[in-house]
Short mmCIF file of C-alpha atoms in Angstrom, two decimals:
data_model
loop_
_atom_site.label_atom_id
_atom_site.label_comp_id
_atom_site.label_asym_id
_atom_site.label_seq_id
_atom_site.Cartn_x
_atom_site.Cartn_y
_atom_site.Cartn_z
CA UNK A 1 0.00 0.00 0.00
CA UNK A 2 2.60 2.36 0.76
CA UNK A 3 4.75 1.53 -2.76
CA UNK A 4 1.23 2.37 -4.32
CA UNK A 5 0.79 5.53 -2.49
CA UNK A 6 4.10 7.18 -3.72
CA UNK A 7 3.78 6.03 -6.77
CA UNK A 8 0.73 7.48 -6.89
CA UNK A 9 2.23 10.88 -5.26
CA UNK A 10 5.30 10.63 -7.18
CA UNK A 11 2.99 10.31 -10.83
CA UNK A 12 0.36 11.85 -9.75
CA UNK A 13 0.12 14.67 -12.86
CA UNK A 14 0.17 11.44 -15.20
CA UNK A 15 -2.79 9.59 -13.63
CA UNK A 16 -4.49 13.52 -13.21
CA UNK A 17 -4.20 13.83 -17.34
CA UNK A 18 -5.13 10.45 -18.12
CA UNK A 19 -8.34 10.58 -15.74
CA UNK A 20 -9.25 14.08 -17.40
CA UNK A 21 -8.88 12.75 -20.71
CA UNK A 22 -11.15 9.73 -20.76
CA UNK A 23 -13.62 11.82 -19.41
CA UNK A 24 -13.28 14.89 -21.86
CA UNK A 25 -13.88 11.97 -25.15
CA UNK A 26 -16.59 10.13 -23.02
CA UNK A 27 -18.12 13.94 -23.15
CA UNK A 28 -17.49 14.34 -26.27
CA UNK A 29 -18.56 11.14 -27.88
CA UNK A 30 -21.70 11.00 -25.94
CA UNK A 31 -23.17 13.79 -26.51
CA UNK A 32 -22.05 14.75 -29.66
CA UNK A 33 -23.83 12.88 -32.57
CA UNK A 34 -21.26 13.48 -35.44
CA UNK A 35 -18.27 12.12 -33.27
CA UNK A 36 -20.36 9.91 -31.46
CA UNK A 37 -21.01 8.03 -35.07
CA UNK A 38 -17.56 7.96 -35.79
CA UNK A 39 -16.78 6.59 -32.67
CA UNK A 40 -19.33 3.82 -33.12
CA UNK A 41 -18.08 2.90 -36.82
CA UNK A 42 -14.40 2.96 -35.81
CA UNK A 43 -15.51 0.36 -32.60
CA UNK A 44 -16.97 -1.82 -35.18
CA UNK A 45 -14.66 -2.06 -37.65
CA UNK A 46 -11.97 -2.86 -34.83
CA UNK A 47 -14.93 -5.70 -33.05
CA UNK A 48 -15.03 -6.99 -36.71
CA UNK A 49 -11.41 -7.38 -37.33
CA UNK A 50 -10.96 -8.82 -33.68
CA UNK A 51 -14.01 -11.13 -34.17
CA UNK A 52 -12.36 -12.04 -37.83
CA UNK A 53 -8.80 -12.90 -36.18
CA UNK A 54 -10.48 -14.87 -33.58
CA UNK A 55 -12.74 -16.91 -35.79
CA UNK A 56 -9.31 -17.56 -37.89
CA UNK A 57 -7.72 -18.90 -35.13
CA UNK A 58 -10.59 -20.78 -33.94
CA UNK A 59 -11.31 -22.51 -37.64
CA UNK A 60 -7.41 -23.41 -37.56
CA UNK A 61 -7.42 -25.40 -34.55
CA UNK A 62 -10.38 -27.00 -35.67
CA UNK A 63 -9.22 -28.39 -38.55
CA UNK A 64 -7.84 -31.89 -36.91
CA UNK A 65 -11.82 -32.62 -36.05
CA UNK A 66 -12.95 -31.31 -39.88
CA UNK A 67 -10.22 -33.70 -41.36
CA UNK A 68 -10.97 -36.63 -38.97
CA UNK A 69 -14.66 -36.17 -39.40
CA UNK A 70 -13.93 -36.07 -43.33
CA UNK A 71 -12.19 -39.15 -43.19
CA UNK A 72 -15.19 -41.04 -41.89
CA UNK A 73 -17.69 -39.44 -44.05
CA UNK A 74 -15.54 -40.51 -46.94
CA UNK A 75 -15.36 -43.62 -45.39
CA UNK A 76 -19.24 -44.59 -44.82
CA UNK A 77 -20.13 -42.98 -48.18
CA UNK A 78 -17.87 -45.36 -50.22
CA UNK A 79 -19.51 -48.12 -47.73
CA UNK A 80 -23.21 -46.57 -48.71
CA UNK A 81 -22.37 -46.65 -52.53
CA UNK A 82 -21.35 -50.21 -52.64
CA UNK A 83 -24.81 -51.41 -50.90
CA UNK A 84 -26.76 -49.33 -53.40
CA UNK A 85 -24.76 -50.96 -56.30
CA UNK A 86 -25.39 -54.15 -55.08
CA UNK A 87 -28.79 -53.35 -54.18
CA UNK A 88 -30.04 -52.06 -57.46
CA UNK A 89 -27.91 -54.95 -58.96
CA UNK A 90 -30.53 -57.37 -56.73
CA UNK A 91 -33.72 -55.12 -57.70
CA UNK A 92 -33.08 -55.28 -61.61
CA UNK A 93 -32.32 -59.33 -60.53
CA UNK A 94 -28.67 -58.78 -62.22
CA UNK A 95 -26.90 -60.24 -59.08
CA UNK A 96 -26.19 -63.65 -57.67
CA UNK A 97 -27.43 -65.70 -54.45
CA UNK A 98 -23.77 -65.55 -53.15
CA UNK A 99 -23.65 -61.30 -53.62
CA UNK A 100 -27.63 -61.20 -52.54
CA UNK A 101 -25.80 -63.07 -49.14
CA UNK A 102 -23.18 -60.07 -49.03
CA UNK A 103 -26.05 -57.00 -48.68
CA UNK A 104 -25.76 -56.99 -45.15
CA UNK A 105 -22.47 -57.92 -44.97
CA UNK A 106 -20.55 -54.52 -44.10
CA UNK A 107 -22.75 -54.17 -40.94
CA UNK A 108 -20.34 -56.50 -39.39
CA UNK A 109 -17.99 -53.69 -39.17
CA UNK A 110 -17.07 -51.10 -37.20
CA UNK A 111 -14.31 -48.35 -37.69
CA UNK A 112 -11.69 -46.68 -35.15
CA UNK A 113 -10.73 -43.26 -36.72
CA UNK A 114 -6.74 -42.55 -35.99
CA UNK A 115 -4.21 -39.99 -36.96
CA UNK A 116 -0.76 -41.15 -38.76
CA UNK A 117 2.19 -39.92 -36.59
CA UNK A 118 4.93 -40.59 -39.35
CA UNK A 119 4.89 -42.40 -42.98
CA UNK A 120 7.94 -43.47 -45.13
CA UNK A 121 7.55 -43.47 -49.06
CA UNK A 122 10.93 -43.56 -50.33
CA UNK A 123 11.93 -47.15 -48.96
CA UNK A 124 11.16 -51.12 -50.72
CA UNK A 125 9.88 -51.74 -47.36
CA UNK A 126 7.78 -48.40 -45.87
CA UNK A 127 6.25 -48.71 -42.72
CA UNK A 128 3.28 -45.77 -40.96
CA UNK A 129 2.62 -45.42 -37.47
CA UNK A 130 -0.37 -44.26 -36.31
CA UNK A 131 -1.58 -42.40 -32.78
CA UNK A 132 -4.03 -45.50 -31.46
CA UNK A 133 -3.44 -48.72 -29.74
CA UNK A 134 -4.84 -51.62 -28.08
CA UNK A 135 -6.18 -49.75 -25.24
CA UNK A 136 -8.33 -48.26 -28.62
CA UNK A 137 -9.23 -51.88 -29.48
CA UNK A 138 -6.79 -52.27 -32.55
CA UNK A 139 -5.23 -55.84 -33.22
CA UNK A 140 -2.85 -57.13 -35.26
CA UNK A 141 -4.18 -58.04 -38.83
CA UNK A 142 -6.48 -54.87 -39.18
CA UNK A 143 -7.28 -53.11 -42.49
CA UNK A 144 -6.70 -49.86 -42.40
CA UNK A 145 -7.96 -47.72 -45.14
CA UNK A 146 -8.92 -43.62 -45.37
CA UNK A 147 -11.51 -41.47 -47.16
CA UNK A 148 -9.37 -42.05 -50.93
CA UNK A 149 -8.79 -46.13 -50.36
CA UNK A 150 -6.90 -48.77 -48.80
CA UNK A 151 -3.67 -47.83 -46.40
CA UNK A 152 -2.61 -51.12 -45.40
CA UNK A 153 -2.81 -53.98 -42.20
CA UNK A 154 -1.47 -53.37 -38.99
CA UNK A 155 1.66 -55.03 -37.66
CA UNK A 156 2.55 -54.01 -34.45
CA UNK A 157 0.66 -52.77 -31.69
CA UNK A 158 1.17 -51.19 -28.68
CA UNK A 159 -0.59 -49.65 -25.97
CA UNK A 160 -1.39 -46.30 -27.53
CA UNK A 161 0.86 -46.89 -31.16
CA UNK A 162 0.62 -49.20 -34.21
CA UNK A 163 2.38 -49.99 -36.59
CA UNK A 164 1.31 -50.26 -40.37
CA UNK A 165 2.58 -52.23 -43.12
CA UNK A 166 0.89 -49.97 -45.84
CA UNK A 167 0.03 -50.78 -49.79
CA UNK A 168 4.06 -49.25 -50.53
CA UNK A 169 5.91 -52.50 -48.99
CA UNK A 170 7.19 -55.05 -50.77
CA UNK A 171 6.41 -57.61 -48.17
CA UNK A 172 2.82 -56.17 -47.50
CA UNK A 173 0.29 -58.45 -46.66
CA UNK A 174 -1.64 -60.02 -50.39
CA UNK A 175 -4.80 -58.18 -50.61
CA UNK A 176 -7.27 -59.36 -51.82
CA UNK A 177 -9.46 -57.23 -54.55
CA UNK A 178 -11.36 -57.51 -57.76
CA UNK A 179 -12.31 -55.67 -60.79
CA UNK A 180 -15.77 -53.46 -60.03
CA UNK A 181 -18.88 -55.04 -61.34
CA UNK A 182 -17.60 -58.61 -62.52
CA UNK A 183 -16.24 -61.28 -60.09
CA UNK A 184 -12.81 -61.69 -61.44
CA UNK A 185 -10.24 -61.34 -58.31
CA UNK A 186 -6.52 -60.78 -57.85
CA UNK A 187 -3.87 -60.30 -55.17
CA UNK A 188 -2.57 -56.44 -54.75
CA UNK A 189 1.49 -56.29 -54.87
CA UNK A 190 3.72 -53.20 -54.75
CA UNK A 191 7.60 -53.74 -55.97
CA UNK A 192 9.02 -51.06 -54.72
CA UNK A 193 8.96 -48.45 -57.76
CA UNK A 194 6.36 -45.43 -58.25
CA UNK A 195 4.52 -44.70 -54.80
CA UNK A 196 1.25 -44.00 -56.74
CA UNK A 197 0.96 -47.09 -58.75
CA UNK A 198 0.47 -51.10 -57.34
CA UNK A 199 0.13 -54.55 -59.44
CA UNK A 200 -3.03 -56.63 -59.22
CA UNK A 201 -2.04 -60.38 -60.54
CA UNK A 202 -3.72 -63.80 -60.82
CA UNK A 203 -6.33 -62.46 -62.98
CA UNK A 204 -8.01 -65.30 -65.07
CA UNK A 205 -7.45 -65.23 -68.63
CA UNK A 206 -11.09 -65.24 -69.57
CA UNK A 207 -11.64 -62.21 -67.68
CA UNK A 208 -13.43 -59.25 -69.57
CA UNK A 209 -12.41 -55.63 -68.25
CA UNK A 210 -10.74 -52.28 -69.51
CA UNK A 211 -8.31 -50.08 -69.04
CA UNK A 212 -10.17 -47.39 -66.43
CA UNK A 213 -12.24 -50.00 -64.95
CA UNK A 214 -12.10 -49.51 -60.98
CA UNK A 215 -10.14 -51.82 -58.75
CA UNK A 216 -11.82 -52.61 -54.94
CA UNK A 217 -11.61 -54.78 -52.31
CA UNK A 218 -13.91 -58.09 -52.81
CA UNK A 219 -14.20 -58.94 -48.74
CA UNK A 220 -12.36 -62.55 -49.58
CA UNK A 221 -9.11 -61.54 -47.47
CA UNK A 222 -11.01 -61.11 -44.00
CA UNK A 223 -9.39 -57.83 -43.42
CA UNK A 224 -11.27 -55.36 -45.31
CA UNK A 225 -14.60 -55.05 -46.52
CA UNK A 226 -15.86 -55.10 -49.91
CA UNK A 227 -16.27 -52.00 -51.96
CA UNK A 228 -12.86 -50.03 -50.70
CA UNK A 229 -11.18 -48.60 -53.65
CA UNK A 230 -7.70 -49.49 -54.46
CA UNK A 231 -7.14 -47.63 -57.66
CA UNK A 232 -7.86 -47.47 -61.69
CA UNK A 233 -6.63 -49.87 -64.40
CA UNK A 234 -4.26 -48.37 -66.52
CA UNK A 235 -2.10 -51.26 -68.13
CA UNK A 236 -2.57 -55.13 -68.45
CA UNK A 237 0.50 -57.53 -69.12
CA UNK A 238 0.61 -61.04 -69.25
CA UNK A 239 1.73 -62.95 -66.43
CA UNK A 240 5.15 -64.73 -66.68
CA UNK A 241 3.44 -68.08 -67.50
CA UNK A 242 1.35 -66.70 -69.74
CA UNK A 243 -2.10 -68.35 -67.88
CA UNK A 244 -3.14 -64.97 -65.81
CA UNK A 245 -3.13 -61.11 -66.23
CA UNK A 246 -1.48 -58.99 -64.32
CA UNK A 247 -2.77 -55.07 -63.77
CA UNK A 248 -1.03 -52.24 -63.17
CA UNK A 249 -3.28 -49.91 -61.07
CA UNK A 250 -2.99 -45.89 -60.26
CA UNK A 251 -3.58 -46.12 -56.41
CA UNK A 252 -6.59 -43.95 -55.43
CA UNK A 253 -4.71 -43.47 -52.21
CA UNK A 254 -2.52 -40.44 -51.87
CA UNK A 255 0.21 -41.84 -49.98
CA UNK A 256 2.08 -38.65 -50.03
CA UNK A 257 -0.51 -36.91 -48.22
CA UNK A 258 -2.61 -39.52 -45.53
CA UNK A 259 -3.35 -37.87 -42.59
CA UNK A 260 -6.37 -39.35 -41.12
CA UNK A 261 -7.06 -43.07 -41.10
CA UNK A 262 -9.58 -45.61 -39.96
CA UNK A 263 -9.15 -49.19 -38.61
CA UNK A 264 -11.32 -51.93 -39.50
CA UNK A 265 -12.20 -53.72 -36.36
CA UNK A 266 -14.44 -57.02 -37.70
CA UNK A 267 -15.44 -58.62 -34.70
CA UNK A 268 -15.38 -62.26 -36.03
CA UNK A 269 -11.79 -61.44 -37.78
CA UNK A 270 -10.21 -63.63 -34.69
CA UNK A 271 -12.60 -66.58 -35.11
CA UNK A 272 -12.17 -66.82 -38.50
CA UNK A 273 -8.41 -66.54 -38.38
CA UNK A 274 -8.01 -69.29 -35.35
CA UNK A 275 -10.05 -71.63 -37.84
CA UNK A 276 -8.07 -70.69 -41.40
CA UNK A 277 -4.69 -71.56 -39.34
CA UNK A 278 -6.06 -74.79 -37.57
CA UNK A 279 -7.00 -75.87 -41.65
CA UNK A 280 -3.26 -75.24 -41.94
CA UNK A 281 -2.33 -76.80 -38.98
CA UNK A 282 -4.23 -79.78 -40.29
CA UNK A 283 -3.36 -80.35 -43.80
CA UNK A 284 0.33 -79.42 -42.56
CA UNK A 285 -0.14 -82.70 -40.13
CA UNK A 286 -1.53 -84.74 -43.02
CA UNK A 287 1.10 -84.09 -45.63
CA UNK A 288 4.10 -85.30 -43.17
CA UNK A 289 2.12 -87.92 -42.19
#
């Protein structure tokens, strides 16, 4: 109290001019019209610009929820135009039983939106981590796609990380797809060479397609759905023995620039893995013996 009293004493002509002053423009914007509108549009245009800096701000640091939220639109609307293909395939009866059997089929799954933490492109072997974990309910063997197309399966997982062997690895796991609107399927392969195109091989000879035909997922690899996009047809060779084609495919994915990601959690995924490796198991047994 005393420091405030000579300081007060010390500046007190200061604090003497500054009180007269805000009263003499109080006076003089109050009760004079013509100053008192200036005053008023000079307030407002500084509110605005305030308001206008604040929204920026705000809008940036919202743009991790609009990306994620993106993400999963993307997501469910690719999910919602696959049912209506198939659907309208089953009204104008241009379907069969086993894709009829497949309508409710996606149901099954649910999603687990995540953010990738780092991504290598420039490797044979490129790996992605993402920002979720078990304690999020991830597991190894998980597709994990994003709003543009497939990412890849998870490898390892840890508490609150995974790690992702995406599409661009040379050792990925074989996924498996098929050529939109016919029931010719292939195996997905990357070798290593241009990030934004992929391989599709083993398909039959007698298949009928064309270049820009759409490449998806067919649901036969347990990992992913059917319906996600993998990319667009844009060469076909001959296989090596001459009795399959092989595809080269634009990736829809933009590997360059994946930010947000979901995991495919299918809650039978476990059951049906624990019975494809006791068939192993079994026909392992029954070869040695």
């Amino acid at each position: 109290m005393k420091n405030l009293l000579e300081f007060l004493g010390r500046y007190y002509h200061w604090v003497l001019f500054v009180v007269l002053e805000v009263i003499s423009l109080v006076l003089l914007f109050r009760f004079n019209s013509f100053q008192g509108s200036i005053w008023f549009s000079s307030a407002n245009v500084v509110a605005g610009r305030i308001y206008e800096w604040t929204s920026a701000v705000e809008s940036f640091f919202s743009l991790e929820k609009v990306n994620e939220d993106l993400t999963l639109r993307n997501y469910y609307l690719e999910r919602q135009v696959t049912q209506l293909r198939r659907l309208y395939a089953n009204a104008t009866e241009k379907t069969e039983p086993k894709e009829q059997q497949g309508l409710d089929f996606l149901s099954h799954y649910k999603v687990i939106p995540a953010k990738v933490i780092t991504n290598e492109l420039n490797k044979a072997n490129n790996l992605m981590t993402i920002n979720k974990g078990s304690a999020d309910s991830i597991e190894v063997g998980m597709g994990v796609a994003c709003g543009r197309g497939v990412v890849g399966v998870t490898y390892l997982v840890a508490p609150h990380y995974t790690v992702v062997i995406p599409v661009l690895n040379s050792k990925s796991s074989r996924i498996s797809c098929a050529i939109r609107g016919h029931n010719y399927f292939g195996v997905l392969r990357w070798y290593g060479e241009d990030a934004g195109y992929a391989y599709v091989e083993d398909i039959p000879r007698h298949a009928r397609f064309k270049r820009g035909d759409w490449v998806e997922t067919n649901g036969y690899s347990s990992i992913f759905p059917p319906g996600i996009l993998v990319g667009q047809i844009v060469e076909v060779y001959n296989s090596r023995d001459g009795l399959s084609y092989k595809l080269k495919v634009r990736l829809s994915t933009d590997f360059g620039n994946v930010r947000d990601v979901v995991v495919i959690n299918d809650p039978s995924i476990g059951e049906r893995l624990r019975l494809m490796q006791a068939a192993r198991d079994s026909l392992k047994l029954n070869v040695n013996q």
